[in-house]
Structure formats: structure tokens, C-alpha cells
Tab-separated table of C-alpha atoms in Angstrom:
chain	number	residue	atom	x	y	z
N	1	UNK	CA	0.000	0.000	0.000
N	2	UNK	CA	1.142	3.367	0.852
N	3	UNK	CA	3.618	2.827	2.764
N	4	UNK	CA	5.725	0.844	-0.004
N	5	UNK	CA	5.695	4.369	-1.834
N	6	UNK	CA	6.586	6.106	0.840
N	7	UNK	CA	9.532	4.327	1.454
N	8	UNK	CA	10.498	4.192	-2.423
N	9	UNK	CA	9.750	7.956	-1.800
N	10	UNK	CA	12.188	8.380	1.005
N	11	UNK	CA	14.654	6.178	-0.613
N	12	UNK	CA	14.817	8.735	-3.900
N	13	UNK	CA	14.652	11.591	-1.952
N	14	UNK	CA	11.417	12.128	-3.588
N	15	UNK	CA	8.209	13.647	-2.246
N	16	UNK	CA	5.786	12.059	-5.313
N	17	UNK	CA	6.020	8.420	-6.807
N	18	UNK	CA	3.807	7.702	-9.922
N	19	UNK	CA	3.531	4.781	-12.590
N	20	UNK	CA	4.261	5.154	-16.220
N	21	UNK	CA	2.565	3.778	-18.894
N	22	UNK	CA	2.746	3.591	-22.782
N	23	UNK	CA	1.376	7.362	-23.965
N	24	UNK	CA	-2.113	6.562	-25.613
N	25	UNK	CA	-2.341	6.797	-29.281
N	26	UNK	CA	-5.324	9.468	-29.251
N	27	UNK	CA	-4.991	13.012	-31.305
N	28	UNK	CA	-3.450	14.606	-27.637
N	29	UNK	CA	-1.018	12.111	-26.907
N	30	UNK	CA	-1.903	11.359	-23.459
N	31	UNK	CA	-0.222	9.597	-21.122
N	32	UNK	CA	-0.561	6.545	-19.231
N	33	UNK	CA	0.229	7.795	-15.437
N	34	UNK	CA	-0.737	6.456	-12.447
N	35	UNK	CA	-0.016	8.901	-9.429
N	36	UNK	CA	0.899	6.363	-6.790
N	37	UNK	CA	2.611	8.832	-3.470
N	38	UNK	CA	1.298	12.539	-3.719
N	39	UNK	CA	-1.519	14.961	-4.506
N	40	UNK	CA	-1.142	16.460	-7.733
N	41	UNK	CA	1.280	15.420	-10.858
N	42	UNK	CA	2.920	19.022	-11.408
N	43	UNK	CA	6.660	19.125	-11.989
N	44	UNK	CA	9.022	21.325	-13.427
N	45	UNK	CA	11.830	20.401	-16.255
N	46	UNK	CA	15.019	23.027	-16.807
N	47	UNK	CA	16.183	22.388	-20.592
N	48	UNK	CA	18.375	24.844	-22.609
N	49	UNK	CA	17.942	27.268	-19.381
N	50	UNK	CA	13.946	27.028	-20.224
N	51	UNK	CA	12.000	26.194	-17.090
N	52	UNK	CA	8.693	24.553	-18.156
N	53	UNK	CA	6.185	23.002	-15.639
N	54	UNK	CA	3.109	19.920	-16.651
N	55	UNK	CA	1.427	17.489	-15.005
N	56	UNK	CA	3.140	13.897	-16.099
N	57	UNK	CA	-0.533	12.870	-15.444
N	58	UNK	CA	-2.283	15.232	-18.307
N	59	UNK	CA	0.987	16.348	-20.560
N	60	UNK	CA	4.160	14.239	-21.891
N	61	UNK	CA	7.252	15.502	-22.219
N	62	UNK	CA	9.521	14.464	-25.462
N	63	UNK	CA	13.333	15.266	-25.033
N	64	UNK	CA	13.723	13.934	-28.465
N	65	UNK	CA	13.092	17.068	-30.288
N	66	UNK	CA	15.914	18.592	-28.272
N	67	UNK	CA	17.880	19.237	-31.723
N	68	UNK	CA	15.033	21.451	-33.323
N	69	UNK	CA	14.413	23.056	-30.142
N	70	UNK	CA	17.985	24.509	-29.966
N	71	UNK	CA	17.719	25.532	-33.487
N	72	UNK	CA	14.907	27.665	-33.125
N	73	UNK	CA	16.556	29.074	-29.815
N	74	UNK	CA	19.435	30.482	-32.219
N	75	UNK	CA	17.431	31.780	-34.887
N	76	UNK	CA	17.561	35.732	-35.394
N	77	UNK	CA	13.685	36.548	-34.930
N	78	UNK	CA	14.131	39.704	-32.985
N	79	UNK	CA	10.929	42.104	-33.619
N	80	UNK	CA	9.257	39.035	-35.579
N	81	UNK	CA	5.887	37.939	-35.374
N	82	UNK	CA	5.786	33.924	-35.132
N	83	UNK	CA	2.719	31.970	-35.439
N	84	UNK	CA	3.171	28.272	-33.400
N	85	UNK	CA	0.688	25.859	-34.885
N	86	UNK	CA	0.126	22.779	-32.352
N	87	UNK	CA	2.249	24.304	-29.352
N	88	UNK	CA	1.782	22.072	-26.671
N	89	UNK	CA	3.261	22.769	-23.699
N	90	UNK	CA	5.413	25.100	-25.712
N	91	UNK	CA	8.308	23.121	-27.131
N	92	UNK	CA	9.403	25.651	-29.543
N	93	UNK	CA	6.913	28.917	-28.259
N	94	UNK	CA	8.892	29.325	-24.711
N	95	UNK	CA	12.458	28.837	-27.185
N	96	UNK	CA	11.142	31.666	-29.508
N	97	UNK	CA	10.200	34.106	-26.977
N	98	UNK	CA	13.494	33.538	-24.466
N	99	UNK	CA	16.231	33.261	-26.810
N	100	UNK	CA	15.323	33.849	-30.090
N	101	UNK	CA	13.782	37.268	-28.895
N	102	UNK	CA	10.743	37.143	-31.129
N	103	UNK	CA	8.233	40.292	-30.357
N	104	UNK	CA	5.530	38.338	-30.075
N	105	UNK	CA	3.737	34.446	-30.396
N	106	UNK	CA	0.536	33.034	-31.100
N	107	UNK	CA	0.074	29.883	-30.133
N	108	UNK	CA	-2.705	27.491	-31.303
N	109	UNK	CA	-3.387	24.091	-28.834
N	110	UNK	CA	-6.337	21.931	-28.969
N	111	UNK	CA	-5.522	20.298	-25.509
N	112	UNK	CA	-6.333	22.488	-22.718
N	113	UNK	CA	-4.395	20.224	-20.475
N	114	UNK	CA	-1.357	21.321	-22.550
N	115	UNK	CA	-2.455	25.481	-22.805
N	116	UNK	CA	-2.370	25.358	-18.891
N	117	UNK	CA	1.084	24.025	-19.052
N	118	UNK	CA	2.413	26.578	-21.439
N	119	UNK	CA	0.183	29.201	-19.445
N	120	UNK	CA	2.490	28.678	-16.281
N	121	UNK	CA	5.433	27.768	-18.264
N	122	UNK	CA	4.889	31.478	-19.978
N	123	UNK	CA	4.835	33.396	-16.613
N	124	UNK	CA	7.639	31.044	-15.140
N	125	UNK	CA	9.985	32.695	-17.828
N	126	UNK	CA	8.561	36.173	-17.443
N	127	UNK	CA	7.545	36.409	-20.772
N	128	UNK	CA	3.363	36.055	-20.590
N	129	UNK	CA	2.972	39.321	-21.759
N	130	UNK	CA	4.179	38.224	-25.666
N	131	UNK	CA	2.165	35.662	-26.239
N	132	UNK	CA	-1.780	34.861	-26.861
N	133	UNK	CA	-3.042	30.961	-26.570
N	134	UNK	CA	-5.051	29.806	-28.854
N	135	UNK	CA	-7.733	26.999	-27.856
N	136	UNK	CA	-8.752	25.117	-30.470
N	137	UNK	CA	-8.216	22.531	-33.198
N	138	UNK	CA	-5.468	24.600	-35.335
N	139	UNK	CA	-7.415	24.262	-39.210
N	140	UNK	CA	-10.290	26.395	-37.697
N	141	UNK	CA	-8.353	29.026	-35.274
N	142	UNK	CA	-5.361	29.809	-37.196
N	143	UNK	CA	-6.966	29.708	-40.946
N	144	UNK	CA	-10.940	31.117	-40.554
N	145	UNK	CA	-10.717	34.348	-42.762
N	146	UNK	CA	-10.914	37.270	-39.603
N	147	UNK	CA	-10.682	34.693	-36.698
N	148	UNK	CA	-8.434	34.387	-33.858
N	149	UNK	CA	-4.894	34.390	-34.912
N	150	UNK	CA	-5.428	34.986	-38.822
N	151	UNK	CA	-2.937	36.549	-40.288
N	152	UNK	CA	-5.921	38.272	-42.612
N	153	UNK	CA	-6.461	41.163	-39.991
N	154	UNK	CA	-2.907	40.711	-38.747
N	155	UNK	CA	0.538	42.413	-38.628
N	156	UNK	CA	2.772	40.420	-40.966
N	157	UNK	CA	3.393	36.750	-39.212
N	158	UNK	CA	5.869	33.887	-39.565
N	159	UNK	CA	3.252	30.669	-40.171
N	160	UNK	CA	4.907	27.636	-38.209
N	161	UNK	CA	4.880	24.734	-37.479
N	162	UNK	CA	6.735	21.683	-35.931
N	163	UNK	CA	6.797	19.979	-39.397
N	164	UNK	CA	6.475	23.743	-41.281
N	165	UNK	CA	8.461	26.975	-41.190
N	166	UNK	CA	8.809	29.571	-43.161
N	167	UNK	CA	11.869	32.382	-43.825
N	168	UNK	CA	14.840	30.544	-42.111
N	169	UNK	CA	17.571	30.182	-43.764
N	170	UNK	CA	19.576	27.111	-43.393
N	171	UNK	CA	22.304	24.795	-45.118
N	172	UNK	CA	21.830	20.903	-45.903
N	173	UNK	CA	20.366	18.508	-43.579
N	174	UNK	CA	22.204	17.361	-41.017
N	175	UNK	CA	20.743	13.986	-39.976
N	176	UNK	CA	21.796	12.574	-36.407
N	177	UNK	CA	21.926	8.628	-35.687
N	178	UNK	CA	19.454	7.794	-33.165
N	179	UNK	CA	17.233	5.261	-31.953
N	180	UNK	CA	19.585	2.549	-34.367
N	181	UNK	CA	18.848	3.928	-37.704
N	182	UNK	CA	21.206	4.254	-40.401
N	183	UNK	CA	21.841	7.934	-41.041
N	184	UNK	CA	25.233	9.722	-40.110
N	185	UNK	CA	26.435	13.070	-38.639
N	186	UNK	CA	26.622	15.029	-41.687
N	187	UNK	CA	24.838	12.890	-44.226
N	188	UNK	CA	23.528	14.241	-47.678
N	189	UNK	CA	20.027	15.296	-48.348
N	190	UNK	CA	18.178	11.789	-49.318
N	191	UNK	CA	16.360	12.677	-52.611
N	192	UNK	CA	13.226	11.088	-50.669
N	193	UNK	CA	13.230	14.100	-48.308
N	194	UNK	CA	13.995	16.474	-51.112
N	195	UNK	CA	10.922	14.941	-52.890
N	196	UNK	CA	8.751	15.329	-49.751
N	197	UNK	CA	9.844	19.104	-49.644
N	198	UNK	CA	9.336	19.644	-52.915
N	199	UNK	CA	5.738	18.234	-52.708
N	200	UNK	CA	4.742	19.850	-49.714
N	201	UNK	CA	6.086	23.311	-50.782
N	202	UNK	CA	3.991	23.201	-54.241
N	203	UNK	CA	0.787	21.892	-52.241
N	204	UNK	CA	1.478	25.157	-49.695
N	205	UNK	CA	2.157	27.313	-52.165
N	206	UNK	CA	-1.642	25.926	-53.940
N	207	UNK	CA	-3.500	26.609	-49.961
N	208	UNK	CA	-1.967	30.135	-50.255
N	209	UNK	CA	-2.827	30.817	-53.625
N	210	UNK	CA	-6.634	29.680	-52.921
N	211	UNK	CA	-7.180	31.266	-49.420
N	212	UNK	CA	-6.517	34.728	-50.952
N	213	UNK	CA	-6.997	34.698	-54.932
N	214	UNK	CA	-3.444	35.268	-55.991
N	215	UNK	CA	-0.204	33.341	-56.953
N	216	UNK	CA	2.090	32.701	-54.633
N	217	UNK	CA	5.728	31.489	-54.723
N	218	UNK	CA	6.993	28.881	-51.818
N	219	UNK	CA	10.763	28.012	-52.038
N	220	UNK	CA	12.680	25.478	-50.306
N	221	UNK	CA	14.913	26.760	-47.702
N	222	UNK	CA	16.381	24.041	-45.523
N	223	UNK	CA	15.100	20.066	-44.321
N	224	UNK	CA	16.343	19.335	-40.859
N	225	UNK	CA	16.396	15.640	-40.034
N	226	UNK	CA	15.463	15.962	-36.285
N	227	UNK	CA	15.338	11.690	-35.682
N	228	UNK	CA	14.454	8.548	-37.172
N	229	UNK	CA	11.081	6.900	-35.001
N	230	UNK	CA	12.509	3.260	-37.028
N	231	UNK	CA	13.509	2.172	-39.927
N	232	UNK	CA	12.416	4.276	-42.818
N	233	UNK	CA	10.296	6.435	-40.353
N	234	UNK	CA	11.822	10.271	-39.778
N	235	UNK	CA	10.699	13.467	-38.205
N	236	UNK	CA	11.696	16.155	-40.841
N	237	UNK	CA	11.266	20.035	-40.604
N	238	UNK	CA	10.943	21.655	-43.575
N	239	UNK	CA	11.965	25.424	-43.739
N	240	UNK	CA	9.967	27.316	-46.540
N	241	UNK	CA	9.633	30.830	-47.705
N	242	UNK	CA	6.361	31.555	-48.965
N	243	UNK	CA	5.908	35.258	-50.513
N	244	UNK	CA	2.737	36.706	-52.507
N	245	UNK	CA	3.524	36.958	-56.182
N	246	UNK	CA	3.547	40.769	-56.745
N	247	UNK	CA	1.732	42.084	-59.665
């Protein structure tokens, strides 16, 4: 009973004992956790001098991403407005606003679990006052013609996304080996990547060009091979510029 955890507890120099499961494979990627010694699931994670706080019983937290996440940290967005499109507990919003020195974020989240987190995570960094959360499932918030967040009615904004940004500049991808697959530090572009980009950016470019009756031109900046899930499976970031075709 409770006094195994305790002792586990006391053992760890812990105050809080909980049971992890497998996350569940629903659109929020929620996780299994059982809170076995303790009243609420609330902790607190320091990464890249970020301080972020969720509760390991509503929110996950991936250190996987940690490549991307110091990439945005160095980008040059000072006086930039950036749009973060399925924020979370604000992976890439909280690196943005602290060291990239963006002006100001919008940040669209359909779990409110994860808005809380990035909520407190926000004033924990003292930097609340730059951002507005979006609730809401991102299609409808971020894209409805004069709704929340559009950049219709809008200063000019930076759409991204974690698989999606736009005006970064960037060199070839640089592919780390992880989780046993095959690639190595330094690796060429794989034409299947360049293929996806490719793809994507002409099916962008085709959204932009219908959601506001002119051509637009998308171009290919940079693909960032973050990590390989297995074999044959990546996470990619694309980097895109997407401009309206002057008349």
C-alpha cells in the first residue's frame, strides 16, 4: 500500500512516486500515469535554461526534439511575429520568446491540459505578456478568414509549425543517428526528403494561392532531419519561404 511508496519515496529523496505507462495513441497524446505517493502530478523540467512546468498525469514531455528546439533558440527573430501551430506545452513557443527574442507568439493548442502548461510555463519565464493561446483545433483558429490568430487582420506573421516553417535560412540537412537507424552526422540530403519538400512546398504554395486569390511562390529553404522513429520512419522540418507573387 502506501507505505511501499513512501519508502520508495524516502529512498529517492522524492516527495511524489507515480507509474508510467505507454502514452495513448489518441490526437493529444496522453499519457498513461498512475499517481501512486502525492496529490497532484505538477513538476518542473530546466532544458536549454527554459523552465517549463506539466502534469506527467495530463501532458508528456519528449526530449527527443531537443535538436530542433535549440535551433529555433538560435534563430535571429528579434521584432518578428511567429505563429506556433500545435504548441503544446510550448516546445518551440517558450524557445522563440526567451532566446530567439521574437516580439511576439501566437500559439494554437487543442488540448487544454497542454495550454495550462504553457500558461504557467509562460509566466515562469517572465515572458506572458508576448504571447496569446489559442484553444482550439489549429485548421479552424489559425486559418478562418478574420478569426483568432489569422494573419488576414494581422501584422505580418511567420506561419509555423513543428513539421512547417517559413523564412529561415539554413544549409543541408544534417541527420543525427538515433534510436539505431542508419543515417550519419553530416549525411547528404536523401532525394526522398527532397521529394517530400518539394511536394509539400507546391501543395502550400496551392492553400496560399486559394485562401486569398493570388499566386504565390513557396521556395525550399532548408530540411532538418530531427530523428528517425525506425527504420524508414523520420521526423523532418521543412523550412519554406512563402511570398505573394507581386503584380
Amino acid at each position: 500500500g502506501s507505505a511501499l511508496w513512501e519508502t520508495v519515496a524516502s529512498a529517492l529523496g522524492a516527495r511524489r512516486v507515480a507509474r508510467r505507462g505507454r502514452v495513448m495513441p489518441d490526437g493529444m497524446r496522453t499519457p498513461r500515469v498512475t499517481l501512486l505517493l502525492g496529490q497532484h502530478g505538477w513538476v518542473e523540467q530546466v532544458d536549454n535554461g527554459i523552465r517549463y512546468t506539466f502534469d506527467v498525469t495530463k501532458c508528456m514531455f519528449s526530449p527527443g526534439n531537443i535538436t530542433e528546439k535549440l535551433r529555433v533558440a538560435s534563430l535571429p527573430c528579434s521584432g518578428e511575429v511567429v505563429v506556433d501551430l500545435y504548441a503544446g506545452i510550448g516546445y518551440f513557443t517558450l524557445p522563440f520568446l526567451v532566446h530567439a527574442g521574437a516580439a511576439f507568439v501566437h500559439a494554437c493548442e487543442w488540448n487544454s491540459h497542454a495550454a495550462e502548461a504553457l500558461h504557467r510555463s509562460l509566466l515562469l519565464n517572465g515572458v506572458r505578456d508576448r504571447c496569446r493561446i489559442h484553444g482550439g483545433d489549429s485548421r479552424q483558429v489559425s486559418a478562418a478568414p478574420g478569426g483568432r490568430g489569422s494573419p488576414a487582420r494581422g501584422p505580418p506573421l511567420t506561419p509555423l509549425s513543428s513539421s512547417c516553417s517559413c523564412g529561415i535560412p539554413g544549409g543541408p540537412a544534417r541527420p543525427p543517428a538515433q534510436h539505431g537507424g542508419d543515417e550519419t552526422p553530416g549525411a547528404r540530403l536523401r532525394p526522398e526528403w527532397q521529394s517530400w519538400a518539394e511536394a509539400t512546398a507546391r501543395r502550400i504554395q496551392g492553400m496560399l494561392a486559394e485562401l486569398h486569390g493570388r499566386p504565390w511562390r513557396s521556395s525550399v529553404l532548408h530540411v532538418e532531419a530531427v530523428k528517425s522513429y525506425a527504420p524508414h520512419v523520420h521526423h523532418l522540418v521543412l523550412d519554406l519561404e512563402c511570398r505573394p507573387v507581386l503584380p
